[in-house]
CSV table of N, CA and C in Angstrom, one decimal:
chain,number,residue,atom,x,y,z
A,1,MET,N,0.9,-1.2,0.0
A,1,MET,CA,0.0,0.0,0.0
A,1,MET,C,0.9,1.2,0.0
A,2,THR,N,0.6,2.1,-0.9
A,2,THR,CA,1.4,3.4,-1.0
A,2,THR,C,1.0,4.4,0.1
A,3,PHE,N,1.8,5.4,0.2
A,3,PHE,CA,1.5,6.4,1.3
A,3,PHE,C,0.2,7.1,1.0
A,4,THR,N,0.0,7.4,-0.3
A,4,THR,CA,-1.2,8.2,-0.6
A,4,THR,C,-2.5,7.3,-0.4
A,5,GLN,N,-2.4,6.0,-0.7
A,5,GLN,CA,-3.6,5.2,-0.4
A,5,GLN,C,-3.8,5.1,1.1
A,6,TRP,N,-2.7,5.0,1.9
A,6,TRP,CA,-2.8,4.9,3.4
A,6,TRP,C,-3.4,6.2,3.9
A,7,ARG,N,-2.9,7.3,3.4
A,7,ARG,CA,-3.4,8.6,3.8
A,7,ARG,C,-4.9,8.8,3.5
A,8,ASP,N,-5.3,8.4,2.3
A,8,ASP,CA,-6.7,8.5,1.9
A,8,ASP,C,-7.6,7.6,2.8
A,9,ARG,N,-7.1,6.4,3.1
A,9,ARG,CA,-7.9,5.5,4.0
A,9,ARG,C,-8.0,6.1,5.4
A,10,LEU,N,-6.9,6.7,5.9
A,10,LEU,CA,-7.0,7.3,7.2
A,10,LEU,C,-7.9,8.5,7.2
A,11,ARG,N,-7.9,9.3,6.1
A,11,ARG,CA,-8.8,10.4,6.0
A,11,ARG,C,-10.3,10.0,6.1
A,12,VAL,N,-10.6,8.9,5.4
A,12,VAL,CA,-12.0,8.4,5.4
A,12,VAL,C,-12.4,7.8,6.8
A,13,TRP,N,-11.4,7.1,7.4
A,13,TRP,CA,-11.7,6.6,8.7
A,13,TRP,C,-11.9,7.7,9.7
A,14,ARG,N,-11.1,8.8,9.6
A,14,ARG,CA,-11.2,9.9,10.5
A,14,ARG,C,-12.6,10.6,10.3
A,15,GLY,N,-13.1,10.7,9.1
A,15,GLY,CA,-14.3,11.3,8.8
A,15,GLY,C,-15.5,10.7,9.4
A,16,HIS,N,-15.4,9.4,9.8
A,16,HIS,CA,-16.6,8.7,10.3
A,16,HIS,C,-16.6,8.6,11.8
A,17,ARG,N,-15.8,9.4,12.5
A,17,ARG,CA,-15.8,9.4,13.9
A,17,ARG,C,-15.4,10.8,14.5
A,18,PRO,N,-15.7,11.1,15.8
A,18,PRO,CA,-15.2,12.4,16.3
A,18,PRO,C,-13.7,12.3,16.7
A,19,PHE,N,-12.9,12.4,15.6
A,19,PHE,CA,-11.5,12.2,15.8
A,19,PHE,C,-10.8,13.3,16.7
A,20,ALA,N,-11.2,14.6,16.4
A,20,ALA,CA,-10.5,15.7,17.2
A,20,ALA,C,-10.9,15.5,18.6
A,21,GLY,N,-12.1,15.2,19.0
A,21,GLY,CA,-12.5,15.1,20.3
A,21,GLY,C,-11.8,14.0,21.1
A,22,GLY,N,-11.7,12.8,20.4
A,22,GLY,CA,-11.1,11.7,21.0
A,22,GLY,C,-9.6,12.0,21.2
A,23,VAL,N,-8.9,12.6,20.3
A,23,VAL,CA,-7.5,12.9,20.4
A,23,VAL,C,-7.3,13.9,21.5
A,24,LEU,N,-8.1,14.9,21.6
A,24,LEU,CA,-7.9,15.9,22.7
A,24,LEU,C,-8.2,15.3,24.1
A,25,LEU,N,-9.1,14.4,24.1
A,25,LEU,CA,-9.4,13.7,25.4
A,25,LEU,C,-8.2,12.8,25.8
A,26,VAL,N,-7.6,12.1,24.9
A,26,VAL,CA,-6.4,11.3,25.1
A,26,VAL,C,-5.3,12.2,25.6
A,27,LEU,N,-5.1,13.3,24.9
A,27,LEU,CA,-4.0,14.2,25.2
A,27,LEU,C,-4.2,14.8,26.6
A,28,GLY,N,-5.4,15.1,26.9
A,28,GLY,CA,-5.7,15.7,28.2
A,28,GLY,C,-5.4,14.7,29.4
A,29,GLY,N,-5.8,13.5,29.2
A,29,GLY,CA,-5.5,12.4,30.2
A,29,GLY,C,-4.0,12.1,30.3
A,30,ALA,N,-3.3,12.1,29.1
A,30,ALA,CA,-1.9,11.8,29.2
A,30,ALA,C,-1.1,13.0,29.8
A,31,GLU,N,-1.6,14.2,29.6
A,31,GLU,CA,-0.9,15.4,30.2
A,31,GLU,C,-1.1,15.4,31.7
A,32,ILE,N,-2.3,15.0,32.2
A,32,ILE,CA,-2.5,14.9,33.6
A,32,ILE,C,-1.6,13.8,34.2
A,33,LEU,N,-1.5,12.6,33.5
A,33,LEU,CA,-0.7,11.5,34.0
A,33,LEU,C,0.8,11.9,34.0
A,34,VAL,N,1.3,12.7,33.1
A,34,VAL,CA,2.6,13.2,33.1
A,34,VAL,C,2.9,14.1,34.2
A,35,THR,N,2.0,14.9,34.6
A,35,THR,CA,2.2,15.9,35.7
A,35,THR,C,2.2,15.2,37.1
A,36,MET,N,1.7,14.0,37.1
A,36,MET,CA,1.8,13.2,38.4
A,36,MET,C,3.1,12.5,38.4
A,37,LYS,N,4.0,12.9,39.3
A,37,LYS,CA,5.4,12.4,39.3
A,37,LYS,C,5.7,11.4,40.4
A,38,ALA,N,4.8,11.2,41.3
A,38,ALA,CA,5.1,10.3,42.4
A,38,ALA,C,5.1,8.9,42.0
A,39,PRO,N,6.0,8.0,42.5
A,39,PRO,CA,6.0,6.6,42.1
A,39,PRO,C,4.7,5.9,42.7
A,40,LEU,N,4.3,4.8,42.1
A,40,LEU,CA,3.1,4.1,42.5
A,40,LEU,C,3.1,3.6,43.9
A,41,PRO,N,4.2,3.1,44.5
A,41,PRO,CA,4.2,2.7,45.9
A,41,PRO,C,3.9,3.9,46.9
A,42,VAL,N,4.4,5.0,46.5
A,42,VAL,CA,4.1,6.2,47.4
A,42,VAL,C,2.6,6.6,47.2
A,43,ILE,N,2.1,6.5,46.1
A,43,ILE,CA,0.7,6.8,45.9
A,43,ILE,C,-0.2,5.8,46.6
A,44,LEU,N,0.1,4.5,46.6
A,44,LEU,CA,-0.7,3.5,47.3
A,44,LEU,C,-0.5,3.7,48.8
A,45,HIS,N,0.6,4.2,49.3
A,45,HIS,CA,0.8,4.5,50.7
A,45,HIS,C,0.0,5.7,51.1
A,46,VAL,N,-0.2,6.7,50.3
A,46,VAL,CA,-1.0,7.9,50.6
A,46,VAL,C,-2.4,7.5,50.7
A,47,GLY,N,-2.9,6.6,49.9
A,47,GLY,CA,-4.3,6.2,50.0
A,47,GLY,C,-5.1,6.5,48.8
A,48,MET,N,-6.5,6.5,49.0
A,48,MET,CA,-7.4,6.7,47.9
A,48,MET,C,-7.2,8.0,47.1
A,49,GLN,N,-6.9,9.1,47.8
A,49,GLN,CA,-6.8,10.3,47.1
A,49,GLN,C,-5.6,10.3,46.1
A,50,GLY,N,-4.5,9.6,46.5
A,50,GLY,CA,-3.4,9.5,45.6
A,50,GLY,C,-3.7,8.5,44.4
A,51,LEU,N,-4.5,7.4,44.7
A,51,LEU,CA,-4.8,6.5,43.7
A,51,LEU,C,-5.8,7.1,42.7
A,52,ALA,N,-6.7,7.9,43.2
A,52,ALA,CA,-7.7,8.6,42.3
A,52,ALA,C,-6.9,9.5,41.3
A,53,GLY,N,-5.8,10.1,41.8
A,53,GLY,CA,-5.0,11.0,40.9
A,53,GLY,C,-4.5,10.3,39.7
A,54,TYR,N,-4.3,8.9,39.8
A,54,TYR,CA,-3.9,8.2,38.6
A,54,TYR,C,-5.1,7.5,37.9
A,55,LEU,N,-6.1,7.2,38.6
A,55,LEU,CA,-7.2,6.5,38.1
A,55,LEU,C,-8.1,7.4,37.1
A,56,LEU,N,-8.4,8.6,37.5
A,56,LEU,CA,-9.2,9.4,36.7
A,56,LEU,C,-8.6,9.8,35.3
A,57,PRO,N,-7.3,10.2,35.3
A,57,PRO,CA,-6.7,10.5,34.0
A,57,PRO,C,-6.6,9.2,33.1
A,58,SER,N,-6.3,8.1,33.8
A,58,SER,CA,-6.2,6.8,33.0
A,58,SER,C,-7.6,6.5,32.4
A,59,LEU,N,-8.7,6.7,33.1
A,59,LEU,CA,-10.0,6.5,32.5
A,59,LEU,C,-10.3,7.5,31.5
A,60,MET,N,-9.8,8.7,31.6
A,60,MET,CA,-9.9,9.7,30.5
A,60,MET,C,-9.3,9.2,29.2
A,61,VAL,N,-8.1,8.7,29.3
A,61,VAL,CA,-7.4,8.1,28.1
A,61,VAL,C,-8.2,7.0,27.5
A,62,VAL,N,-8.8,6.1,28.4
A,62,VAL,CA,-9.6,5.0,27.9
A,62,VAL,C,-10.8,5.5,27.2
A,63,CYS,N,-11.5,6.5,27.8
A,63,CYS,CA,-12.7,7.0,27.2
A,63,CYS,C,-12.4,7.7,25.8
A,64,GLY,N,-11.2,8.4,25.7
A,64,GLY,CA,-10.8,8.9,24.5
A,64,GLY,C,-10.6,7.9,23.4
A,65,LEU,N,-9.9,6.8,23.8
A,65,LEU,CA,-9.7,5.7,22.8
A,65,LEU,C,-11.0,5.0,22.4
A,66,LEU,N,-11.9,4.9,23.4
A,66,LEU,CA,-13.2,4.3,23.1
A,66,LEU,C,-14.0,5.2,22.1
A,67,ILE,N,-13.9,6.5,22.3
A,67,ILE,CA,-14.6,7.4,21.4
A,67,ILE,C,-14.0,7.2,20.0
A,68,LEU,N,-12.7,7.1,19.9
A,68,LEU,CA,-12.1,6.9,18.6
A,68,LEU,C,-12.5,5.6,17.9
A,69,PHE,N,-12.5,4.5,18.7
A,69,PHE,CA,-12.7,3.2,18.1
A,69,PHE,C,-14.1,2.6,18.2
A,70,ASN,N,-15.0,3.3,18.9
A,70,ASN,CA,-16.4,2.9,19.0
A,70,ASN,C,-17.2,4.1,19.0
A,71,PRO,N,-17.3,4.8,17.9
A,71,PRO,CA,-18.0,6.1,17.9
A,71,PRO,C,-19.5,6.0,18.1
A,72,THR,N,-20.1,4.8,18.0
A,72,THR,CA,-21.6,4.7,18.2
A,72,THR,C,-22.0,5.0,19.6
A,73,GLN,N,-21.1,4.8,20.6
A,73,GLN,CA,-21.4,5.1,22.0
A,73,GLN,C,-20.7,6.4,22.5
A,74,ARG,N,-20.5,7.3,21.6
A,74,ARG,CA,-19.8,8.5,21.9
A,74,ARG,C,-20.5,9.4,22.9
A,75,LEU,N,-21.8,9.4,23.0
A,75,LEU,CA,-22.5,10.2,23.9
A,75,LEU,C,-22.3,9.7,25.3
A,76,PHE,N,-22.3,8.4,25.6
A,76,PHE,CA,-22.1,7.9,26.9
A,76,PHE,C,-20.6,8.2,27.3
A,77,TYR,N,-19.7,7.9,26.4
A,77,TYR,CA,-18.3,8.1,26.8
A,77,TYR,C,-17.9,9.5,27.0
A,78,SER,N,-18.5,10.4,26.2
A,78,SER,CA,-18.2,11.8,26.4
A,78,SER,C,-18.8,12.4,27.7
A,79,ILE,N,-20.0,11.9,28.1
A,79,ILE,CA,-20.5,12.3,29.4
A,79,ILE,C,-19.6,11.8,30.6
A,80,ILE,N,-19.2,10.6,30.5
A,80,ILE,CA,-18.3,10.0,31.5
A,80,ILE,C,-17.0,10.8,31.5
A,81,ALA,N,-16.5,11.2,30.3
A,81,ALA,CA,-15.2,11.8,30.2
A,81,ALA,C,-15.3,13.3,30.8
A,82,ILE,N,-16.4,14.0,30.6
A,82,ILE,CA,-16.4,15.3,31.1
A,82,ILE,C,-16.5,15.2,32.7
A,83,LEU,N,-17.2,14.3,33.2
A,83,LEU,CA,-17.2,14.1,34.7
A,83,LEU,C,-15.8,13.7,35.2
A,84,LEU,N,-15.1,12.9,34.5
A,84,LEU,CA,-13.7,12.5,34.9
A,84,LEU,C,-12.8,13.7,34.8
A,85,SER,N,-12.9,14.5,33.7
A,85,SER,CA,-12.1,15.7,33.6
A,85,SER,C,-12.3,16.7,34.7
A,86,LEU,N,-13.6,16.9,35.0
A,86,LEU,CA,-13.9,17.8,36.1
A,86,LEU,C,-13.4,17.3,37.5
A,87,GLY,N,-13.4,16.0,37.6
A,87,GLY,CA,-12.9,15.3,38.9
A,87,GLY,C,-11.4,15.5,39.0
A,88,THR,N,-10.7,15.6,38.0
A,88,THR,CA,-9.2,15.8,38.1
A,88,THR,C,-8.9,17.1,38.7
A,89,TRP,N,-9.8,18.1,38.7
A,89,TRP,CA,-9.5,19.3,39.4
A,89,TRP,C,-9.1,19.1,40.9
A,90,LEU,N,-9.8,18.1,41.5
A,90,LEU,CA,-9.6,17.9,42.9
A,90,LEU,C,-8.5,16.8,43.2
A,91,THR,N,-8.3,15.9,42.2
A,91,THR,CA,-7.4,14.8,42.5
A,91,THR,C,-6.0,14.9,41.9
A,92,SER,N,-5.8,15.7,40.9
A,92,SER,CA,-4.6,15.6,40.1
A,92,SER,C,-4.0,16.9,39.8
A,93,ASN,N,-3.4,17.5,40.8
A,93,ASN,CA,-2.6,18.8,40.6
A,93,ASN,C,-3.5,19.8,39.9
A,94,ILE,N,-4.7,20.1,40.4
A,94,ILE,CA,-5.6,21.1,39.7
A,94,ILE,C,-5.8,20.7,38.3
A,95,GLY,N,-6.1,19.4,38.0
A,95,GLY,CA,-6.4,19.0,36.7
A,95,GLY,C,-5.2,19.1,35.7
A,96,GLY,N,-4.0,18.7,36.2
A,96,GLY,CA,-2.8,18.8,35.4
A,96,GLY,C,-2.5,20.2,35.1
A,97,PHE,N,-2.6,21.1,36.1
A,97,PHE,CA,-2.3,22.5,36.0
A,97,PHE,C,-3.2,23.1,35.0
A,98,VAL,N,-4.5,22.8,35.0
A,98,VAL,CA,-5.6,23.3,34.2
A,98,VAL,C,-5.5,22.9,32.7
A,99,VAL,N,-4.3,22.6,32.2
A,99,VAL,CA,-4.2,22.3,30.8
A,99,VAL,C,-4.9,20.9,30.5
A,100,GLY,N,-4.7,19.9,31.2
A,100,GLY,CA,-5.3,18.6,31.0
A,100,GLY,C,-6.8,18.7,31.2
A,101,LEU,N,-7.2,19.4,32.2
A,101,LEU,CA,-8.6,19.6,32.4
A,101,LEU,C,-9.3,20.3,31.2
A,102,LEU,N,-8.7,21.3,30.7
A,102,LEU,CA,-9.3,22.0,29.6
A,102,LEU,C,-9.3,21.1,28.3
A,103,LEU,N,-8.2,20.4,28.1
A,103,LEU,CA,-8.2,19.5,26.9
A,103,LEU,C,-9.2,18.4,27.0
A,104,GLY,N,-9.4,17.9,28.2
A,104,GLY,CA,-10.4,16.9,28.4
A,104,GLY,C,-11.8,17.4,28.2
A,105,ALA,N,-12.1,18.6,28.8
A,105,ALA,CA,-13.4,19.2,28.7
A,105,ALA,C,-13.7,19.5,27.2
A,106,VAL,N,-12.8,20.1,26.5
A,106,VAL,CA,-13.0,20.5,25.1
A,106,VAL,C,-13.2,19.2,24.3
A,107,GLY,N,-12.4,18.2,24.5
A,107,GLY,CA,-12.5,17.0,23.7
A,107,GLY,C,-13.8,16.3,23.9
A,108,SER,N,-14.2,16.2,25.2
A,108,SER,CA,-15.5,15.5,25.4
A,108,SER,C,-16.7,16.3,24.9
A,109,SER,N,-16.6,17.7,24.9
A,109,SER,CA,-17.6,18.5,24.3
A,109,SER,C,-17.7,18.3,22.8
A,110,ILE,N,-16.6,18.3,22.2
A,110,ILE,CA,-16.5,18.1,20.7
A,110,ILE,C,-17.1,16.7,20.4
A,111,SER,N,-16.8,15.7,21.1
A,111,SER,CA,-17.3,14.4,20.9
A,111,SER,C,-18.8,14.3,21.1
A,112,PHE,N,-19.3,15.0,22.1
A,112,PHE,CA,-20.7,15.0,22.4
A,112,PHE,C,-21.5,15.7,21.3
A,113,GLY,N,-20.9,16.7,20.7
A,113,GLY,CA,-21.6,17.5,19.7
A,113,GLY,C,-21.5,17.0,18.3
A,114,TRP,N,-20.6,16.0,18.1
A,114,TRP,CA,-20.4,15.5,16.7
A,114,TRP,C,-21.6,14.8,16.2
A,115,LEU,N,-21.9,15.1,14.9
A,115,LEU,CA,-23.1,14.4,14.3
A,115,LEU,C,-22.5,13.7,13.1
A,116,PRO,N,-22.8,12.4,13.0
A,116,PRO,CA,-22.2,11.5,12.0
A,116,PRO,C,-22.8,11.7,10.6
A,117,ASP,N,-24.1,12.1,10.5
A,117,ASP,CA,-24.8,12.1,9.2
A,117,ASP,C,-25.1,13.5,8.7
A,118,GLN,N,-24.4,14.5,9.2
A,118,GLN,CA,-24.6,15.8,8.8
A,118,GLN,C,-23.9,16.2,7.5
A,119,GLU,N,-24.7,16.9,6.6
A,119,GLU,CA,-24.1,17.3,5.4
A,119,GLU,C,-23.1,18.4,5.6
A,120,PRO,N,-22.0,18.5,4.8
A,120,PRO,CA,-21.1,19.6,5.0
A,120,PRO,C,-21.8,21.0,4.7
A,121,ARG,N,-21.4,22.0,5.5
A,121,ARG,CA,-21.9,23.3,5.3
A,121,ARG,C,-21.5,23.9,4.0
A,122,LYS,N,-22.3,24.7,3.4
A,122,LYS,CA,-22.0,25.4,2.2
A,122,LYS,C,-21.7,26.9,2.6
A,123,SER,N,-20.7,27.4,1.9
A,123,SER,CA,-20.4,28.8,2.1
A,123,SER,C,-21.4,29.7,1.5
A,124,ARG,N,-21.5,31.0,1.9
A,124,ARG,CA,-22.4,31.9,1.4
A,124,ARG,C,-22.2,32.1,-0.1
A,125,ARG,N,-20.9,32.2,-0.5
A,125,ARG,CA,-20.6,32.3,-1.9
A,125,ARG,C,-21.1,31.2,-2.7
A,126,GLN,N,-21.0,30.0,-2.2
A,126,GLN,CA,-21.5,28.8,-2.9
A,126,GLN,C,-23.0,28.9,-3.0
A,127,GLU,N,-23.7,29.3,-2.0
A,127,GLU,CA,-25.2,29.4,-2.0
A,127,GLU,C,-25.6,30.5,-3.0
A,128,ARG,N,-24.9,31.6,-3.1
A,128,ARG,CA,-25.2,32.7,-4.0
A,128,ARG,C,-25.1,32.2,-5.5
A,129,GLU,N,-24.0,31.5,-5.7
A,129,GLU,CA,-23.7,30.9,-7.1
A,129,GLU,C,-24.8,29.9,-7.5
A,130,GLU,N,-25.3,29.1,-6.5
A,130,GLU,CA,-26.3,28.1,-6.8
A,130,GLU,C,-27.6,28.9,-7.1
A,131,ALA,N,-27.9,29.9,-6.3
A,131,ALA,CA,-29.1,30.7,-6.5
A,131,ALA,C,-29.1,31.4,-7.9
A,132,ARG,N,-28.0,31.9,-8.3
A,132,ARG,CA,-27.9,32.6,-9.6
A,132,ARG,C,-28.1,31.6,-10.7
A,133,ALA,N,-27.5,30.4,-10.6
A,133,ALA,CA,-27.6,29.4,-11.6
A,133,ALA,C,-29.1,28.9,-11.7
A,134,GLU,N,-29.7,28.8,-10.5
A,134,GLU,CA,-31.2,28.4,-10.5
A,134,GLU,C,-32.0,29.5,-11.2
A,135,THR,N,-31.8,30.8,-10.9
A,135,THR,CA,-32.6,31.8,-11.5
A,135,THR,C,-32.3,31.9,-13.0
A,136,HIS,N,-31.1,31.7,-13.4
A,136,HIS,CA,-30.7,31.6,-14.8
A,136,HIS,C,-31.4,30.5,-15.5
A,137,ALA,N,-31.5,29.3,-14.9
A,137,ALA,CA,-32.1,28.1,-15.5
A,137,ALA,C,-33.6,28.4,-15.6
A,138,GLU,N,-34.2,29.1,-14.6
A,138,GLU,CA,-35.7,29.4,-14.7
A,138,GLU,C,-35.9,30.3,-15.8
A,139,SER,N,-35.1,31.4,-16.0
A,139,SER,CA,-35.3,32.3,-17.1
A,139,SER,C,-35.1,31.6,-18.5
A,140,VAL,N,-34.2,30.7,-18.6
A,140,VAL,CA,-34.0,29.9,-19.8
A,140,VAL,C,-35.3,29.1,-20.1
A,141,ARG,N,-35.8,28.4,-19.1
A,141,ARG,CA,-37.0,27.6,-19.3
A,141,ARG,C,-38.2,28.5,-19.7
A,142,LYS,N,-38.3,29.7,-19.1
A,142,LYS,CA,-39.4,30.6,-19.3
A,142,LYS,C,-39.3,31.2,-20.7
A,143,ASP,N,-38.2,31.6,-21.1
A,143,ASP,CA,-38.0,32.3,-22.4
A,143,ASP,C,-37.8,31.3,-23.5
A,144,GLY,N,-37.3,30.2,-23.2
A,144,GLY,CA,-37.2,29.2,-24.3
A,144,GLY,C,-35.9,29.3,-25.0
A,145,PHE,N,-35.0,30.1,-24.6
A,145,PHE,CA,-33.7,30.1,-25.3
A,145,PHE,C,-32.6,30.4,-24.2
A,146,SER,N,-31.4,30.1,-24.6
A,146,SER,CA,-30.3,30.1,-23.6
A,146,SER,C,-29.6,31.5,-23.6
A,147,GLY,N,-30.0,32.4,-24.4
A,147,GLY,CA,-29.3,33.7,-24.5
A,147,GLY,C,-28.0,33.6,-25.2
A,148,ALA,N,-27.8,32.6,-26.1
A,148,ALA,CA,-26.6,32.5,-26.8
A,148,ALA,C,-26.4,33.7,-27.8
A,149,GLY,N,-25.3,34.2,-27.8
A,149,GLY,CA,-25.0,35.3,-28.7
A,149,GLY,C,-25.1,36.6,-28.0
A,150,GLU,N,-25.7,36.7,-26.8
A,150,GLU,CA,-25.8,38.0,-26.1
A,150,GLU,C,-24.6,38.2,-25.3
A,151,PRO,N,-24.2,39.5,-25.1
A,151,PRO,CA,-23.0,39.7,-24.3
A,151,PRO,C,-23.3,39.4,-22.8
A,152,ALA,N,-22.3,39.0,-22.1
A,152,ALA,CA,-22.4,38.5,-20.8
A,152,ALA,C,-22.6,39.6,-19.8
């Protein structure tokens, strides 16, 4: 498989799922995990508060991956992910110094709002051109000629 074929297949795959939301969610969880620098035995010794500091961002990463690979359940995963993101404010260095919290919140919001069967939006310029073509076609049908030979 050539690079262009691979790129085209990836582009089609990305178009059928909330790709940006899932990636932002995974990045947010990973950023929070990176900001947690204590080793696991110390965290287990501290107790549940320390364990939750690792558990919530790990579940954020899992939710982001599930959104990417199972987009039919994106609504459920995005609701869980926003709750996890907000929970990291208390458990993980103020949500990974706010950066991870914001990435997770924005990613889950994008995933929640993604619509799979929505037609692409048309620009105003494109709509005007279509309206002009339609009125021109109506005038051609009404007059019975195409206006050939007339100046533009």
